[in-house]
Amino acid sequence: MKITYKKNDKLPPLAWLAECEKGNIMVYHGERVEARENFWVEGAWNGEFSQGDFEKADWFCGTGAKRTGEKICFSTPSHINYGLYFVKIEEKIIVSNSLYFLLTKCSYKLDVNYFKYETDFLTITQGIYKYKENIHVLNKKNEKEEIKVFYFRNIFVDSENQYSVSVKLEVQSFESYDNYYSRLISAMQEFAANVRCEMREFSYDFVSTISKGYDAACCSAIAKKIGCNKAVTFKDEGHHKNDSGVEIARKLGYKNIIERDCEAYADRKDFVEAEYLSTGELGSTITLCAFDEDFKNNVVITKKEKRYVEKINCVFTGGIVAGGYDRLQ
């Protein structure tokens, strides 16, 4: 299997698309995709970055692919907030971490007369064995086609463009609260070491969201244990009246605490509403765009905001970890 890379600075920094054709793999990618001889990746996992064993990790936040013998293994995240998009066209297999990228490359488009897209994607809430795998699209002749989306899977492609799919390594059950806590902290420490690894072309720092909610405080407390010292919160006004996390952040030991206006989006001139509305729920998480610059080049540790995760098409997301911009960075 021969891997050839073609970086394009005009692409979203973390986007990639691979064309597989009889053992030759051409990878088009943005500037922040880590491209190596035997693997490429956008994201991090609880393991050593140099080994590139994200496909074996039980906590992989991001996507990538690795050459394994005579096959290439495409790996989705170890969560279900987003997956990999896949299509086989004649002699080629095309895989991408961006639906938009794959559609453009294949001259496909979404069908504006098809009203079940959100319902189809939400079938993942039924579980990793029951979601709808096929996505309805139209080709340039407006004929019906289908592409696939894979969640919580490893996809193996050989030199003859035959492929197989397997479920990723599942997390072992927790034996007790102490077992849960120790494993969580250990995984976070390994994850942080991976994120900050000097062998990366682009390493990241951490930022945590904080409010008066117990889940946000919990995430910020854990973030502090792995060296995070930057917290962001909304000002104590409007919709977030009496919800500012400044006091809690101080008690947790944070030194860099940033407050933003939850209605800052109203002053934007770049029609940011469109990106949030496109993810459903009437764009209810648009207030988070106030932190765009604070989140940039960081792993964001936060309570899980599924719709926000979809909107930013992030590097690392799952459980308490979400962050790193793709489309917006």
Coordinates of N, CA and C in Angstrom, one line a residue, residues 154-291:
N154 N -13.7 0.3 12.6 CA -12.5 0.3 11.8 C -12.9 -0.3 10.4
I155 N -12.4 0.4 9.3 CA -12.7 -0.1 8.0 C -11.4 -0.5 7.3
F156 N -11.2 -1.7 6.9 CA -10.0 -2.2 6.3 C -10.2 -2.3 4.8
V157 N -9.2 -1.7 4.1 CA -9.3 -1.8 2.6 C -8.0 -2.4 2.1
D158 N -8.1 -3.4 1.2 CA -6.9 -4.1 0.8 C -6.5 -3.5 -0.6
S159 N -5.4 -4.1 -1.2 CA -4.8 -3.6 -2.4 C -5.7 -3.9 -3.6
E160 N -6.7 -4.7 -3.5 CA -7.7 -5.0 -4.5 C -9.0 -4.3 -4.3
N161 N -9.0 -3.3 -3.4 CA -10.1 -2.5 -3.1 C -11.3 -3.3 -2.5
Q162 N -11.0 -4.4 -1.9 CA -12.0 -5.1 -1.1 C -11.9 -4.6 0.3
Y163 N -13.1 -4.4 0.9 CA -13.1 -3.9 2.3 C -13.9 -4.7 3.2
S164 N -13.6 -4.5 4.5 CA -14.3 -5.2 5.6 C -14.4 -4.2 6.7
V165 N -15.4 -4.4 7.6 CA -15.7 -3.4 8.7 C -15.8 -4.2 10.0
S166 N -15.2 -3.6 11.0 CA -15.3 -4.3 12.3 C -15.6 -3.2 13.4
V167 N -16.2 -3.6 14.5 CA -16.5 -2.7 15.6 C -15.3 -2.4 16.3
K168 N -15.1 -1.2 16.8 CA -13.9 -0.8 17.5 C -13.9 -1.4 18.9
L169 N -12.7 -1.3 19.5 CA -12.5 -1.9 20.9 C -13.4 -1.2 21.9
E170 N -14.2 -1.9 22.5 CA -15.2 -1.3 23.5 C -14.5 -1.1 24.9
V171 N -14.9 -0.1 25.6 CA -14.3 0.1 26.9 C -14.8 -0.9 27.9
Q172 N -13.9 -1.4 28.7 CA -14.3 -2.4 29.7 C -15.2 -1.8 30.8
S173 N -16.1 -2.6 31.3 CA -17.0 -2.1 32.4 C -16.2 -1.7 33.6
F174 N -16.7 -0.7 34.3 CA -16.1 -0.2 35.5 C -16.5 -1.1 36.7
E175 N -15.5 -1.4 37.5 CA -15.7 -2.3 38.6 C -16.2 -1.6 39.9
S176 N -15.9 -0.3 40.0 CA -16.3 0.5 41.1 C -16.1 2.0 40.8
Y177 N -16.5 2.8 41.7 CA -16.3 4.3 41.4 C -14.8 4.6 41.5
D178 N -14.1 4.0 42.4 CA -12.6 4.2 42.5 C -12.0 3.7 41.2
N179 N -12.4 2.6 40.6 CA -11.9 2.1 39.4 C -12.2 3.1 38.2
Y180 N -13.4 3.6 38.2 CA -13.8 4.5 37.2 C -12.9 5.8 37.3
Y181 N -12.8 6.3 38.5 CA -12.0 7.6 38.7 C -10.6 7.4 38.3
S182 N -9.9 6.3 38.7 CA -8.5 6.1 38.4 C -8.3 5.9 36.9
R183 N -9.2 5.2 36.3 CA -9.1 5.0 34.9 C -9.3 6.3 34.1
L184 N -10.3 7.1 34.5 CA -10.5 8.3 33.9 C -9.3 9.3 33.9
I185 N -8.8 9.4 35.1 CA -7.6 10.3 35.3 C -6.4 9.8 34.5
S186 N -6.2 8.5 34.5 CA -5.1 7.9 33.8 C -5.2 8.1 32.3
A187 N -6.4 7.9 31.8 CA -6.7 8.1 30.4 C -6.5 9.6 30.0
M188 N -7.0 10.5 30.8 CA -6.8 11.9 30.6 C -5.3 12.3 30.5
Q189 N -4.6 11.7 31.4 CA -3.1 12.1 31.5 C -2.4 11.5 30.2
E190 N -2.8 10.3 29.8 CA -2.2 9.8 28.6 C -2.7 10.6 27.3
F191 N -3.9 11.0 27.4 CA -4.5 11.8 26.3 C -3.7 13.2 26.2
A192 N -3.5 13.8 27.4 CA -2.8 15.1 27.4 C -1.4 15.0 26.9
A193 N -0.7 13.9 27.2 CA 0.6 13.7 26.8 C 0.6 13.5 25.2
N194 N -0.4 12.8 24.7 CA -0.5 12.7 23.3 C -0.7 14.0 22.6
V195 N -1.6 14.8 23.1 CA -1.9 16.1 22.6 C -0.7 17.0 22.6
R196 N 0.1 16.9 23.6 CA 1.3 17.9 23.7 C 2.6 17.3 23.2
C197 N 2.5 16.1 22.6 CA 3.7 15.4 22.1 C 4.6 16.3 21.2
E198 N 5.9 16.3 21.4 CA 6.8 17.1 20.6 C 6.9 16.6 19.2
M199 N 6.5 15.3 19.0 CA 6.7 14.7 17.6 C 5.6 15.2 16.7
R200 N 4.6 15.9 17.3 CA 3.5 16.4 16.4 C 4.0 17.7 15.7
E201 N 3.5 17.9 14.5 CA 3.8 19.1 13.8 C 3.0 20.2 14.5
F202 N 1.8 19.9 15.0 CA 1.0 20.9 15.7 C 0.5 20.3 17.0
S203 N 1.0 20.8 18.1 CA 0.5 20.4 19.4 C -0.6 21.4 19.8
Y204 N -1.3 21.0 20.9 CA -2.4 21.8 21.3 C -2.3 22.1 22.8
D205 N -3.0 23.1 23.3 CA -3.1 23.3 24.7 C -4.6 23.0 25.1
F206 N -5.0 23.3 26.3 CA -6.3 23.0 26.8 C -7.0 24.2 27.3
V207 N -8.3 24.2 27.1 CA -9.2 25.2 27.7 C -10.5 24.5 28.1
S208 N -11.0 25.0 29.3 CA -12.2 24.3 29.8 C -13.4 25.4 29.9
T209 N -14.6 24.9 29.6 CA -15.8 25.7 29.9 C -16.2 25.6 31.3
I210 N -16.8 26.6 31.9 CA -17.1 26.5 33.3 C -18.4 27.4 33.5
S211 N -19.3 26.8 34.3 CA -20.5 27.5 34.7 C -20.9 27.1 36.2
K212 N -22.0 27.3 36.6 CA -22.4 26.9 37.9 C -23.0 25.4 37.9
G213 N -23.1 24.9 36.7 CA -23.6 23.5 36.6 C -22.6 22.5 37.1
Y214 N -23.1 21.4 37.7 CA -22.2 20.4 38.3 C -21.4 19.7 37.2
D215 N -21.9 19.5 36.0 CA -21.2 18.8 35.0 C -20.0 19.6 34.5
A216 N -20.2 20.9 34.3 CA -19.1 21.8 33.9 C -18.0 21.9 34.9
A217 N -18.4 22.0 36.2 CA -17.4 22.1 37.3 C -16.6 20.8 37.3
C218 N -17.3 19.6 37.1 CA -16.6 18.4 37.1 C -15.6 18.3 36.0
C219 N -16.0 18.7 34.8 CA -15.0 18.7 33.7 C -13.9 19.6 34.0
S220 N -14.1 20.8 34.5 CA -13.0 21.7 34.8 C -12.1 21.2 35.9
A221 N -12.6 20.5 36.9 CA -11.8 19.9 37.9 C -10.8 18.9 37.3
I222 N -11.4 18.1 36.4 CA -10.5 17.1 35.8 C -9.5 17.7 34.9
A223 N -9.9 18.7 34.1 CA -9.0 19.5 33.3 C -7.8 20.0 34.0
K224 N -8.1 20.5 35.2 CA -7.1 21.1 36.0 C -6.0 20.1 36.4
K225 N -6.4 18.9 36.5 CA -5.5 17.8 36.9 C -4.5 17.5 35.8
I226 N -4.8 17.9 34.5 CA -3.9 17.6 33.4 C -3.2 18.9 32.9
G227 N -3.3 19.9 33.8 CA -2.5 21.1 33.4 C -3.3 22.2 32.7
C228 N -4.6 22.1 32.6 CA -5.4 23.2 32.0 C -5.4 24.4 33.0
N229 N -5.2 25.6 32.5 CA -5.2 26.7 33.3 C -6.0 27.9 32.7
K230 N -6.8 27.5 31.7 CA -7.7 28.5 31.0 C -9.1 28.1 31.0
A231 N -10.0 28.9 31.5 CA -11.4 28.6 31.6 C -12.2 29.7 31.0
V232 N -13.3 29.4 30.3 CA -14.2 30.4 29.7 C -15.6 30.2 30.3
T233 N -16.3 31.3 30.4 CA -17.6 31.3 30.9 C -18.4 32.5 30.3
F234 N -19.7 32.4 30.4 CA -20.5 33.6 30.0 C -20.7 34.6 31.1
K235 N -20.8 35.8 30.7 CA -21.0 36.9 31.7 C -22.3 36.6 32.5
D236 N -22.4 37.1 33.7 CA -23.5 36.9 34.6 C -24.7 37.8 34.2
E237 N -25.3 37.6 33.0 CA -26.3 38.5 32.5 C -27.2 37.7 31.5
G238 N -28.4 38.3 31.2 CA -29.2 37.8 30.2 C -29.6 36.3 30.5
H239 N -29.6 35.5 29.4 CA -30.0 34.1 29.5 C -29.1 33.3 30.6
H240 N -27.9 33.8 30.8 CA -27.0 33.1 31.7 C -26.9 33.9 33.0
K241 N -27.9 34.6 33.4 CA -27.9 35.3 34.6 C -27.8 34.3 35.8
N242 N -26.9 34.6 36.7 CA -26.6 33.7 37.9 C -26.0 32.4 37.5
D243 N -25.3 32.3 36.3 CA -24.7 31.0 35.9 C -23.2 31.2 35.6
S244 N -22.6 32.4 35.8 CA -21.2 32.6 35.6 C -20.4 31.6 36.4
G245 N -19.3 31.0 35.8 CA -18.5 30.1 36.5 C -17.2 30.7 37.1
V246 N -17.1 32.0 37.1 CA -15.9 32.6 37.5 C -15.5 32.2 38.9
E247 N -16.4 32.3 39.9 CA -16.1 32.0 41.3 C -15.6 30.5 41.4
I248 N -16.3 29.6 40.7 CA -15.9 28.2 40.8 C -14.5 28.0 40.2
A249 N -14.3 28.6 39.1 CA -13.0 28.5 38.4 C -11.9 29.0 39.3
R250 N -12.1 30.0 40.0 CA -11.1 30.5 41.0 C -10.8 29.5 42.1
K251 N -11.9 28.9 42.6 CA -11.7 28.0 43.7 C -11.0 26.7 43.2
L252 N -11.1 26.4 41.9 CA -10.4 25.3 41.3 C -9.0 25.6 41.0
G253 N -8.6 26.9 41.1 CA -7.2 27.2 40.9 C -6.9 27.8 39.5
Y254 N -7.9 28.1 38.7 CA -7.6 28.6 37.4 C -7.1 30.1 37.5
K255 N -6.1 30.4 36.7 CA -5.5 31.7 36.7 C -6.0 32.6 35.6
N256 N -6.3 31.9 34.4 CA -6.8 32.6 33.3 C -8.2 32.3 33.0
I257 N -9.1 33.3 33.5 CA -10.5 33.1 33.4 C -11.1 34.2 32.5
I258 N -11.8 33.7 31.5 CA -12.3 34.7 30.5 C -13.9 34.7 30.5
E259 N -14.4 35.8 30.5 CA -15.9 36.0 30.4 C -16.3 36.6 29.1
R260 N -17.3 36.1 28.5 CA -17.8 36.6 27.2 C -19.3 36.8 27.2
D261 N -19.8 37.7 26.3 CA -21.2 38.0 26.2 C -21.9 36.9 25.4
C262 N -22.9 36.3 25.9 CA -23.6 35.2 25.3 C -24.3 35.7 24.0
E263 N -24.5 37.0 23.9 CA -25.2 37.5 22.7 C -24.2 38.2 21.7
A264 N -23.0 37.8 21.8 CA -21.9 38.4 20.9 C -22.2 38.0 19.5
Y265 N -22.9 36.9 19.2 CA -23.1 36.5 17.8 C -24.0 37.6 17.1
A266 N -24.8 38.4 17.8 CA -25.6 39.4 17.2 C -24.8 40.5 16.5
D267 N -23.6 40.6 16.9 CA -22.7 41.7 16.3 C -21.9 41.1 15.2
R268 N -22.0 39.8 14.9 CA -21.2 39.2 13.8 C -21.7 39.7 12.5
K269 N -20.8 39.8 11.5 CA -21.2 40.2 10.1 C -21.0 39.1 9.1
D270 N -20.6 37.9 9.6 CA -20.2 36.8 8.7 C -21.3 35.7 8.6
F271 N -22.6 36.1 9.0 CA -23.7 35.2 8.9 C -23.4 33.8 9.6
V272 N -22.9 33.9 10.8 CA -22.5 32.7 11.6 C -23.7 31.9 11.9
E273 N -24.9 32.5 11.8 CA -26.2 31.8 12.1 C -26.3 30.6 11.2
A274 N -25.9 30.7 10.0 CA -26.1 29.6 9.0 C -25.4 28.3 9.4
E275 N -24.2 28.4 10.0 CA -23.5 27.2 10.4 C -24.2 26.5 11.6
Y276 N -24.7 27.3 12.5 CA -25.4 26.7 13.6 C -26.8 26.2 13.3
L277 N -27.5 26.9 12.5 CA -28.8 26.4 12.0 C -28.7 25.1 11.3
S278 N -27.6 24.9 10.5 CA -27.5 23.7 9.7 C -27.3 22.4 10.5
T279 N -27.0 22.6 11.8 CA -26.9 21.3 12.6 C -28.1 20.9 13.3
G280 N -29.2 21.7 13.1 CA -30.5 21.3 13.8 C -30.7 22.1 15.1
E281 N -31.7 21.8 15.8 CA -32.1 22.4 17.0 C -32.2 23.9 17.0
L282 N -32.5 24.4 15.8 CA -32.7 25.8 15.6 C -31.5 26.7 16.0
G283 N -30.3 26.0 15.9 CA -29.1 26.8 16.2 C -28.9 27.2 17.6
S284 N -29.4 26.4 18.6 CA -29.5 26.8 20.0 C -28.1 27.0 20.6
T285 N -27.1 26.5 20.1 CA -25.7 26.6 20.7 C -24.9 27.7 20.1
I286 N -25.6 28.6 19.3 CA -24.9 29.7 18.6 C -24.2 30.6 19.6
T287 N -24.6 30.7 20.9 CA -24.0 31.5 21.9 C -22.5 31.1 22.1
L288 N -22.2 29.9 21.8 CA -20.8 29.4 22.0 C -19.8 30.0 21.0
C289 N -20.3 30.7 20.0 CA -19.4 31.3 19.0 C -18.7 32.5 19.7
A290 N -19.1 32.9 20.8 CA -18.4 34.0 21.5 C -17.0 33.5 21.9
F291 N -16.8 32.2 22.0 CA -15.5 31.7 22.4 C -14.6 31.2 21.2

